CSV table of C-alpha atoms and ligand atoms in Angstrom, one decimal:
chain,number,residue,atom,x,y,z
A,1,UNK,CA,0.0,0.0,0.0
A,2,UNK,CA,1.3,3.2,-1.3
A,3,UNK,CA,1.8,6.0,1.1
A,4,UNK,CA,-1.1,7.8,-0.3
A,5,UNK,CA,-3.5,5.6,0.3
A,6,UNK,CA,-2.9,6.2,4.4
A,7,UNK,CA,-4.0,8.4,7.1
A,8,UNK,CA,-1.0,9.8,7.8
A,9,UNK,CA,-0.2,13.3,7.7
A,10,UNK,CA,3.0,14.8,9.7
A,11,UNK,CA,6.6,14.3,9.7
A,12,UNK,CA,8.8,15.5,11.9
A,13,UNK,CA,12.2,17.3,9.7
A,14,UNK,CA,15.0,19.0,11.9
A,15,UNK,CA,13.1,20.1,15.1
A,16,UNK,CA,9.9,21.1,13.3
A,17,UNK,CA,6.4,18.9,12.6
A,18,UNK,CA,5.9,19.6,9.0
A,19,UNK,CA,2.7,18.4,6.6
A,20,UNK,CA,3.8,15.1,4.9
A,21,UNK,CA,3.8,16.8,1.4
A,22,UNK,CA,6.4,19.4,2.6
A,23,UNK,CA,8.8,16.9,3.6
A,24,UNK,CA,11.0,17.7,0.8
A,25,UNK,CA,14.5,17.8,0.1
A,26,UNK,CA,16.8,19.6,-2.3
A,27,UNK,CA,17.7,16.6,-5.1
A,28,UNK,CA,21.8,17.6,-4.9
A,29,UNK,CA,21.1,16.0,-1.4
A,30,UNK,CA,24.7,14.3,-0.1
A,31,UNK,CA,22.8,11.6,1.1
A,32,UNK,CA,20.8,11.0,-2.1
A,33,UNK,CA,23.7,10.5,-4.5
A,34,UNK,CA,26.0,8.8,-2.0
A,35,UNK,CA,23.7,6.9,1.2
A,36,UNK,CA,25.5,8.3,3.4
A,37,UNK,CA,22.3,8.4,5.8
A,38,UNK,CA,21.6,5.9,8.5
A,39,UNK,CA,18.2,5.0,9.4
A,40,UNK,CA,16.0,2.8,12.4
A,41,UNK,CA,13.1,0.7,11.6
A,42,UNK,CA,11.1,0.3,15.0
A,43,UNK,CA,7.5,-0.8,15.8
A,44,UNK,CA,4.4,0.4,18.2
A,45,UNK,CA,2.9,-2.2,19.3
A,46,UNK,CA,-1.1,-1.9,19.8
A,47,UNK,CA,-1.4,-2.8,23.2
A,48,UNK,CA,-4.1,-2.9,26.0
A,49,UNK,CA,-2.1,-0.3,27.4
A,50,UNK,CA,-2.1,2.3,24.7
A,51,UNK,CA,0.6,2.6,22.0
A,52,UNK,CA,3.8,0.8,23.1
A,53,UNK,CA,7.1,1.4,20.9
A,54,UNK,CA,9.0,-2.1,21.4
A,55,UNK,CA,12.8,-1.6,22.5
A,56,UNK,CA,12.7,2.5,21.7
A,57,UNK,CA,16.1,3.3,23.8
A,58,UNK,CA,17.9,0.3,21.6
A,59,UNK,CA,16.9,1.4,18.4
A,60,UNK,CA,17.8,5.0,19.3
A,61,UNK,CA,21.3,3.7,20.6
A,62,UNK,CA,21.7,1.7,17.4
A,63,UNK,CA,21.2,5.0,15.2
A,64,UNK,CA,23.6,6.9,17.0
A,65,UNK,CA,26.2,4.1,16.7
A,66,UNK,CA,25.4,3.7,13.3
A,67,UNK,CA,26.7,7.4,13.0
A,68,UNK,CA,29.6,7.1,14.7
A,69,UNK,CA,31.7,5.6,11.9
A,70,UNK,CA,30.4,8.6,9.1
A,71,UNK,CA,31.3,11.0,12.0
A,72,UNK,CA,27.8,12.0,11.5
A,73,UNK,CA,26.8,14.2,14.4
A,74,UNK,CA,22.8,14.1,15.1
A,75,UNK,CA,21.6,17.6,15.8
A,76,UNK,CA,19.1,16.2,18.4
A,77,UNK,CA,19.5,14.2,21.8
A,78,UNK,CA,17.8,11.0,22.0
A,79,UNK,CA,15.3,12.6,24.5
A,80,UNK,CA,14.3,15.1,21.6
A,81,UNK,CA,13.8,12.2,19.0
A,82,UNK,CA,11.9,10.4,21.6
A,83,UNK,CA,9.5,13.3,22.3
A,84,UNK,CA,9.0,13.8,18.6
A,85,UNK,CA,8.4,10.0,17.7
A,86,UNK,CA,5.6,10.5,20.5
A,87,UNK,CA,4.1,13.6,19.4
A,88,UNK,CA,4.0,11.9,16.3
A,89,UNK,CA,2.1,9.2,17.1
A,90,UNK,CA,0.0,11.0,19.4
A,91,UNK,CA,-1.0,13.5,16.4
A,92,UNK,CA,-2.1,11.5,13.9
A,93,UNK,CA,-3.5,9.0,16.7
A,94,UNK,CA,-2.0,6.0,15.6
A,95,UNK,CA,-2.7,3.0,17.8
A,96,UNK,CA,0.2,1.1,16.2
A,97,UNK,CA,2.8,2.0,13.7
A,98,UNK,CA,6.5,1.7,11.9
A,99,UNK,CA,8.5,4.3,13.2
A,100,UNK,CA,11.6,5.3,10.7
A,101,UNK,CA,14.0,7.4,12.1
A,102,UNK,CA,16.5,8.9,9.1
A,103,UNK,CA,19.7,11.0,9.7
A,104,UNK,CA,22.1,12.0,6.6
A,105,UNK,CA,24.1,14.3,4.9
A,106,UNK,CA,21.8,17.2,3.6
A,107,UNK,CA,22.9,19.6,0.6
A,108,UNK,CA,25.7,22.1,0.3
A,109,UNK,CA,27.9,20.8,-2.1
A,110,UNK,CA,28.7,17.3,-3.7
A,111,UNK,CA,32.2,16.5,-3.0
A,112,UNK,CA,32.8,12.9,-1.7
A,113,UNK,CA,33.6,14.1,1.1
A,114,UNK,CA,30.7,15.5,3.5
A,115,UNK,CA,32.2,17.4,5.8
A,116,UNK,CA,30.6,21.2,4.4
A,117,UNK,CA,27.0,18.9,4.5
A,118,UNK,CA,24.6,20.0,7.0
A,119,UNK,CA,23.5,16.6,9.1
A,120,UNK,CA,19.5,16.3,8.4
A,121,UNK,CA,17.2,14.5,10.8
A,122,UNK,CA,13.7,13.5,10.2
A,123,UNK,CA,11.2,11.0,11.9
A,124,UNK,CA,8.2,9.5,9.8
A,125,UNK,CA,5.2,7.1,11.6
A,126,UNK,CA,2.9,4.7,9.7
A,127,UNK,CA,0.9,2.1,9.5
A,128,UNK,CA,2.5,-1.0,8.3
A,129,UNK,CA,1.2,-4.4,8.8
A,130,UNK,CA,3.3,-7.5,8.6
A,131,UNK,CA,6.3,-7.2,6.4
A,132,UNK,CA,6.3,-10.6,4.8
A,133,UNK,CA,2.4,-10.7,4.8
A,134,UNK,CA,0.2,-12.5,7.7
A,135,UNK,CA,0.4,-16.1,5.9
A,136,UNK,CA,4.2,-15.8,5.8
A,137,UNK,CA,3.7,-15.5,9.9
A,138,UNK,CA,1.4,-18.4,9.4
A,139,UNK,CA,2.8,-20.3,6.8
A,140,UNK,CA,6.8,-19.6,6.3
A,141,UNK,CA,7.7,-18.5,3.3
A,142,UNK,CA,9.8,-19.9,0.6
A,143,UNK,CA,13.8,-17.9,0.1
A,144,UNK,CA,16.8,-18.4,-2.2
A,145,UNK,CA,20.1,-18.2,-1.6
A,146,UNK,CA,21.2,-15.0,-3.6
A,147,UNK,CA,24.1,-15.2,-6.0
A,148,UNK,CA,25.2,-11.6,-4.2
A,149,UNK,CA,27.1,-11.7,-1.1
A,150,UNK,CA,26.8,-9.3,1.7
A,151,UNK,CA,29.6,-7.1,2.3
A,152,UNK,CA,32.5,-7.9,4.1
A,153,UNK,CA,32.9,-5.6,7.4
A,154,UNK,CA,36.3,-4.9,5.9
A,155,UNK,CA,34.7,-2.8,3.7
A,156,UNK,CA,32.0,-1.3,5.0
A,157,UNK,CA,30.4,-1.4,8.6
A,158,UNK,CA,28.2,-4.0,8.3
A,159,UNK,CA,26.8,-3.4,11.9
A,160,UNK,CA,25.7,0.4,11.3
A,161,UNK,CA,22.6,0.4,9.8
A,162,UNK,CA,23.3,2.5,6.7
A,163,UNK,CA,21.4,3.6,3.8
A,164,UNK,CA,23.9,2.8,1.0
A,165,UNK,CA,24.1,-0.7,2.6
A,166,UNK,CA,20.3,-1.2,1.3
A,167,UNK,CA,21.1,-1.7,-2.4
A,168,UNK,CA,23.1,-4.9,-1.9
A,169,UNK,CA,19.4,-5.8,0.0
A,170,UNK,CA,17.7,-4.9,-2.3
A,171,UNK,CA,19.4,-6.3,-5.5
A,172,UNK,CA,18.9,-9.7,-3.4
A,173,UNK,CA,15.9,-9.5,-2.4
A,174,UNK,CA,14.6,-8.9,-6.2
A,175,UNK,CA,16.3,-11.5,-7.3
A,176,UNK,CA,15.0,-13.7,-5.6
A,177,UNK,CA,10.7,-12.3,-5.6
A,178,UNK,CA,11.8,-12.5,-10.0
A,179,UNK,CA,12.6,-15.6,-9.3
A,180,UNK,CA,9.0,-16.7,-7.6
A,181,UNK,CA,10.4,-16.4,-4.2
A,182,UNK,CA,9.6,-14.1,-1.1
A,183,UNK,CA,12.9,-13.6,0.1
A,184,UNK,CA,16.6,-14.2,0.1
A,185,UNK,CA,19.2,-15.4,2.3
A,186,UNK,CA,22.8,-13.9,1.6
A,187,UNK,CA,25.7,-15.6,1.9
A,188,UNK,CA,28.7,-13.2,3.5
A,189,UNK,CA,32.1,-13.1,1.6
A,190,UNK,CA,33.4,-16.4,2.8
A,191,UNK,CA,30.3,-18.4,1.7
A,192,UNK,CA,28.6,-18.7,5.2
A,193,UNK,CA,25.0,-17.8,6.0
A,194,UNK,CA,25.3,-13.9,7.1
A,195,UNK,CA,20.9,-12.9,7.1
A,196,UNK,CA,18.4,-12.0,5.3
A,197,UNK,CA,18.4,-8.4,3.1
A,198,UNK,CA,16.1,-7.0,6.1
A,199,UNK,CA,16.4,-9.9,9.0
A,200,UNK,CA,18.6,-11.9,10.9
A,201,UNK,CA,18.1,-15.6,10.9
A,202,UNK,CA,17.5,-18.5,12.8
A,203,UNK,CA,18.3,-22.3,12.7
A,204,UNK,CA,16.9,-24.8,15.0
A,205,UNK,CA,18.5,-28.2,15.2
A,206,UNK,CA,18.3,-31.3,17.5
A,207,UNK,CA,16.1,-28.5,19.9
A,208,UNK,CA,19.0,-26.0,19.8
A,209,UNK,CA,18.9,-23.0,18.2
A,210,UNK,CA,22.0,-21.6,16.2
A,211,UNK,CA,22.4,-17.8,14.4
A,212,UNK,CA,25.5,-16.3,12.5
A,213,UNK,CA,27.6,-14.3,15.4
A,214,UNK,CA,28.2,-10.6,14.8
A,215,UNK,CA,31.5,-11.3,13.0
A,216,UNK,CA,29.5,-12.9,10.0
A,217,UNK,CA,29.0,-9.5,8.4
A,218,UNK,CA,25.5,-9.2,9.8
A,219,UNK,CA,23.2,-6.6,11.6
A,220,UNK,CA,23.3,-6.6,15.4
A,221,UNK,CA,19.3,-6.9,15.4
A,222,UNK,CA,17.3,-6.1,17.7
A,223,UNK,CA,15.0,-9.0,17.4
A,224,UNK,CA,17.8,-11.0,17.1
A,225,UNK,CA,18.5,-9.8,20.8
A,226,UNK,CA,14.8,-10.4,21.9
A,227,UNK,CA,14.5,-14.1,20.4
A,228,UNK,CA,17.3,-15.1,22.1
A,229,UNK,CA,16.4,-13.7,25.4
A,230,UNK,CA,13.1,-15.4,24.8
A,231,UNK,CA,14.7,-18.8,24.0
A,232,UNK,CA,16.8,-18.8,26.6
A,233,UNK,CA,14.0,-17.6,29.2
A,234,UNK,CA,12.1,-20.9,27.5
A,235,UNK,CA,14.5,-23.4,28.2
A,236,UNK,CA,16.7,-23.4,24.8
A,237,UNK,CA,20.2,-23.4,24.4
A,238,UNK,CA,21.3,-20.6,21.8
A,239,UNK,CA,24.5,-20.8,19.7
A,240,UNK,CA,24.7,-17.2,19.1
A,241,UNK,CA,28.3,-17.1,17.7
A,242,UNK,CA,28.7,-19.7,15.2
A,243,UNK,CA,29.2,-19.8,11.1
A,244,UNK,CA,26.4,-21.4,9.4
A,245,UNK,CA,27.3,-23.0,6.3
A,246,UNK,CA,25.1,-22.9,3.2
A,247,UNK,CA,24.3,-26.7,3.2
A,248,UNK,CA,23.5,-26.8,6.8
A,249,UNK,CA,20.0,-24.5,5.3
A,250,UNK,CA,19.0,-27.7,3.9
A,251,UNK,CA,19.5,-29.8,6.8
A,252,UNK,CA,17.6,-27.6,9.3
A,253,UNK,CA,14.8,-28.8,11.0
A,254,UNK,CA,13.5,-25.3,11.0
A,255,UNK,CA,14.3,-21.8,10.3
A,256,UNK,CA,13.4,-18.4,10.6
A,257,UNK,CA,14.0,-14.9,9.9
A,258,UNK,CA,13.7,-12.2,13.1
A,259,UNK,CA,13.7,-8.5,11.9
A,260,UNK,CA,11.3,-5.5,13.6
A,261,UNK,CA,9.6,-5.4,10.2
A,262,UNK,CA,9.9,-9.1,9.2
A,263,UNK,CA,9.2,-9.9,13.6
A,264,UNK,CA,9.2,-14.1,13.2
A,265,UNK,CA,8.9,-15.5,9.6
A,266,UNK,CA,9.5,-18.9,9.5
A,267,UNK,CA,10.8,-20.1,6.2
A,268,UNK,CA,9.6,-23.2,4.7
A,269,UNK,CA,11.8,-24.2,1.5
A,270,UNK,CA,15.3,-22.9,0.7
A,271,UNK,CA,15.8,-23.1,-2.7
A,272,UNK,CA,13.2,-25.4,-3.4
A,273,UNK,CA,14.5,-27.8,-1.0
A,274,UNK,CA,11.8,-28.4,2.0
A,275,UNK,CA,12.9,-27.5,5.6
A,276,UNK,CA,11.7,-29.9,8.2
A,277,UNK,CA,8.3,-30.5,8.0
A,278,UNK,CA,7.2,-27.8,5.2
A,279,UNK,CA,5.6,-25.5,7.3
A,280,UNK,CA,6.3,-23.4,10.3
A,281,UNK,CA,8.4,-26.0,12.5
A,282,UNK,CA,7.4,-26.5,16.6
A,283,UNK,CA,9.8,-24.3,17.9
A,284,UNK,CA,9.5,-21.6,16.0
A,285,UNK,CA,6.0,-21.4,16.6
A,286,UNK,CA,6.5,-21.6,20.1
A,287,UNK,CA,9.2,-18.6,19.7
A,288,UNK,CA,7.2,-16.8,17.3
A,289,UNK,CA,3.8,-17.2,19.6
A,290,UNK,CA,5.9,-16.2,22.8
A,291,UNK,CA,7.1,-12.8,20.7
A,292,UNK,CA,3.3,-11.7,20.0
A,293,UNK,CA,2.6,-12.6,23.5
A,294,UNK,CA,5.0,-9.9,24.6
A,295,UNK,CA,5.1,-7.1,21.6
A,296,UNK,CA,1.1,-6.8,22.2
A,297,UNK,CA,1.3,-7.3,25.8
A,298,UNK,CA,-1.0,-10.3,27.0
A,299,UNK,CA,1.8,-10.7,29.7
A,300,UNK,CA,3.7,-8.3,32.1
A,301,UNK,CA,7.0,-10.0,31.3
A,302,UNK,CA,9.4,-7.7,29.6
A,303,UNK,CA,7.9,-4.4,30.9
A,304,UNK,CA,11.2,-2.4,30.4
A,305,UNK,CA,11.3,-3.4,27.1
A,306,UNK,CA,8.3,-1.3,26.4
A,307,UNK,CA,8.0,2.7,26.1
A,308,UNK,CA,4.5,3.4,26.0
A,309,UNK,CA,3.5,6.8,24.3
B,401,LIG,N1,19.6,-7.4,9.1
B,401,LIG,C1,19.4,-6.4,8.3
B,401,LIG,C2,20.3,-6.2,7.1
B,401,LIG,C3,18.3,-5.5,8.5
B,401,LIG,O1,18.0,-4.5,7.7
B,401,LIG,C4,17.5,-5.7,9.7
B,401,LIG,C5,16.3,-4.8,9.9
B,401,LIG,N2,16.7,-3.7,10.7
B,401,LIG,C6,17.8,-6.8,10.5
B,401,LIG,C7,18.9,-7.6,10.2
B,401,LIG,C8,17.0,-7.1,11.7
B,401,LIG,O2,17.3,-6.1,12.7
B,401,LIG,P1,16.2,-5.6,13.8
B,401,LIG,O3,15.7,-6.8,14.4
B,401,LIG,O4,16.9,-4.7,14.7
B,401,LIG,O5,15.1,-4.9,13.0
């Protein structure tokens, strides 16, 4: 669904709430030509409680890291993003929503080098319902391995979530949708299993669960971080620093993607071949149904994950 066809009408731009149409940029932009923006991709939860934005403070941690190596400095403390997020939300009265935080180099000249470039800051809200679709929750979905690799954290910081980062996700995640598929898994430089181009993943075998370590060229996610707290709290053991090698896909007994877009998707075929028992696998529906349980707050568990707007 376009972003036209939503009740949505504010963003918030460099201090000032500002009707969506005005949002605008100049098009010699640094950050256009080059990505040197980094962004956040957070959800409010609908909760009994009122609006709940899962694991705010992380996700506002994450962007400033992801700044750090740009020597981007954000004109705005995290308590001033937080307030806008919520005024945000509170405005257009949204009882759940993606929030998209975006810092990046803004116009004054187009040199390589930023350092003339005023930093730009904006925050957008909207509604945006499960990333993979509700039967991909349901269901799993079927992924390829992409013939692109990730890039190596020797060339880029893999762990700062950066806008330029997003066309090696996207050329793999097009790949694989023209190839009938809903997703793609990509390999890092060596060959290993690094994520997904927008989630971590998951592998569950003999009852243990396993996902690439932080050295693998992947995202630190934030689900990531929640699943295996979640695990753990249920009794698994979690390998959380281990290479995952392509093959060992096909010999899963279940997998599944984590991402606060993509939340759990299990994943039902890899290449064509059929994970476990072809659909969501036990575990991951025990994981996935534990998640829900907490992001919409049907127990008290995890309170301090939750800032409620
Ligand atoms: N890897 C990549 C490349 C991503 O874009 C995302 C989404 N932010 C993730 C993993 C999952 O991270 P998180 O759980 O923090 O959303």
């Amino acid at each position: 669904m376009g972003f036209d066809e939503m009740d949505v009408d504010t963003i918030w731009m460099d201090g000032e709430f500002v009707d969506w149409d005005e949002a605008q940029i100049h098009v010699l932009t640094h950050g256009l030509h080059y990505g040197t923006g980094v962004f956040e991709g957070a959800r409010c939860y609908d909760t009994e409680q009122g609006p709940a934005i899962f694991r705010w403070e992380e996700h506002l941690d994450r962007l400033f890291q992801s700044a750090k190596p740009y020597e981007m400095d954000i004109d705005f403390s995290k308590e001033e993003l937080t307030e806008a997020t919520i005024e945000l939300i509170q405005r257009q009265e949204l009882p759940s929503c993606y929030i998209r935080p975006l810092a990046f180099y803004g116009y004054n000249s187009l040199g390589v080098s930023p350092s003339d470039c005023p930093t730009k800051t904006a925050i957008a809200v909207w509604p945006w319902g499960a990333y993979l679709g509700e039967d991909a929750l349901e269901n799993g979905i079927e992924v390829m391995v992409s013939s692109w690799r990730k890039h190596a954290s020797s060339q880029i910081p893999t762990n700062a979530k950066t806008t330029g980062l997003y066309v090696n996700s996207m050329l793999a995640g097009e790949e694989a949708r023209r190839n009938g598929y809903a997703e793609a898994i990509v390999l890092n430089k060596e060959g290993d299993v690094a994520e997904g181009p927008g989630e971590n993943i998951f592998l569950v075998r003999d009852g243990e669960l396993y996902t690439p370590g932080l050295s693998e060229s992947i995202l630190d996610g934030i689900t990531r971080d929640t699943v295996i707290t979640l695990a753990e709290d249920l009794g698994y053991t979690v390998h959380d620093n281990v290479s995952i090698s392509r093959g060992e896909l096909n010999t899963a007994d279940e997998l599944f993607f984590t991402g606060s877009a993509a939340e759990v998707t299990p994943i039902r075929k890899v290449d064509n071949v059929v994970i476990g028992n072809g659909s969501r696998g036990p575990i991951t529906e025990e994981i996935q149904s534990k998640f829900f349980e907490v992001v919409e707050r049907r127990t008290d568990e995890y309170d301090e994950w939750f800032h409620y707007v």
